[in-house]
């Protein structure tokens, strides 16, 4: 990632004499570190996690430290955020008995060593420590990890999304958003794959519709409804959508999107299952309306989507479940 203020001068046009950057056509670079510090402090300070559930009281108290860099570049109306941040939070926890007597009360730290635009689609590592390492203290820490860590990650996602929209520059931007389209056309592509597995079609269908098996072969969180109209979330929330049509062992049709795609853009995934011979299944994937660019202007969406299906889904199913031919 280029350092703030060190852009290549070949790509930075000098300001006009009247100071106007018409339609943000030239590079307009804004330092967002202080804005980031304020936003993350506002969203993560004095934040109650538990207020008596299980006789536990847990709260994030303040943002202790934010280090690194954050900026937004604007070029031809396109937002290009950049950030590499590390933050530390303080939190406190208390456990009481049924009569309200304090059993343990102490403080802890939350560290996120790396938040980066290069990993905007992934949740960052969160480290949690607590000064009381006794039995009750461990219970408080486990409660924070279960209830507080998802809250912290959600606030980080909100920050990432705010940076993607321009951060402090949002109100000044005239951004041309990609409009969702009904069918493949300009700016959209179709991904097609055909893969063979040594298994029954119903077995492969069950794996793709079972959230516990998804968690197993992807090593990431997944929530999958098995009902038409139900929603799903896979790869720790990086991919979300809903079921359009389901036929056990034969067909899966879903609305499907990455979190870094332009707002409102959904592709359509169609998976058909065939058994050309006993014990062999061919799954055919057709994914239409895949945008050529993500919300950051990266033009690798189609390539990444195809590689993700092949390497992160189909190949891992073969490896984990022994379905390779």
PDB file of C-alpha atoms in Angstrom, residues 56 95 103-105 130-143:
ATOM      1  CA  UNK A  56     -22.466 -10.849  34.236  1.00  0.00           C
ATOM      2  CA  UNK A  95     -19.644 -11.295  37.923  1.00  0.00           C
ATOM      3  CA  UNK A 103     -17.626 -12.348  42.865  1.00  0.00           C
ATOM      4  CA  UNK A 104     -15.033 -10.867  40.538  1.00  0.00           C
ATOM      5  CA  UNK A 105     -14.398  -7.531  38.864  1.00  0.00           C
ATOM      6  CA  UNK A 130      -8.465 -10.222  31.039  1.00  0.00           C
ATOM      7  CA  UNK A 131      -6.497  -9.502  34.197  1.00  0.00           C
ATOM      8  CA  UNK A 132      -8.414 -12.008  36.335  1.00  0.00           C
ATOM      9  CA  UNK A 133      -7.351 -15.497  35.217  1.00  0.00           C
ATOM     10  CA  UNK A 134      -9.244 -17.334  37.956  1.00  0.00           C
ATOM     11  CA  UNK A 135     -12.290 -19.506  37.425  1.00  0.00           C
ATOM     12  CA  UNK A 136     -14.764 -16.614  37.523  1.00  0.00           C
ATOM     13  CA  UNK A 137     -12.428 -14.423  35.481  1.00  0.00           C
ATOM     14  CA  UNK A 138     -12.217 -17.043  32.754  1.00  0.00           C
ATOM     15  CA  UNK A 139     -15.995 -17.208  32.689  1.00  0.00           C
ATOM     16  CA  UNK A 140     -16.168 -13.436  32.185  1.00  0.00           C
ATOM     17  CA  UNK A 141     -13.564 -13.594  29.412  1.00  0.00           C
ATOM     18  CA  UNK A 142     -15.390 -16.441  27.641  1.00  0.00           C
ATOM     19  CA  UNK A 143     -18.609 -14.435  27.838  1.00  0.00           C
TER      20      UNK A 143
END
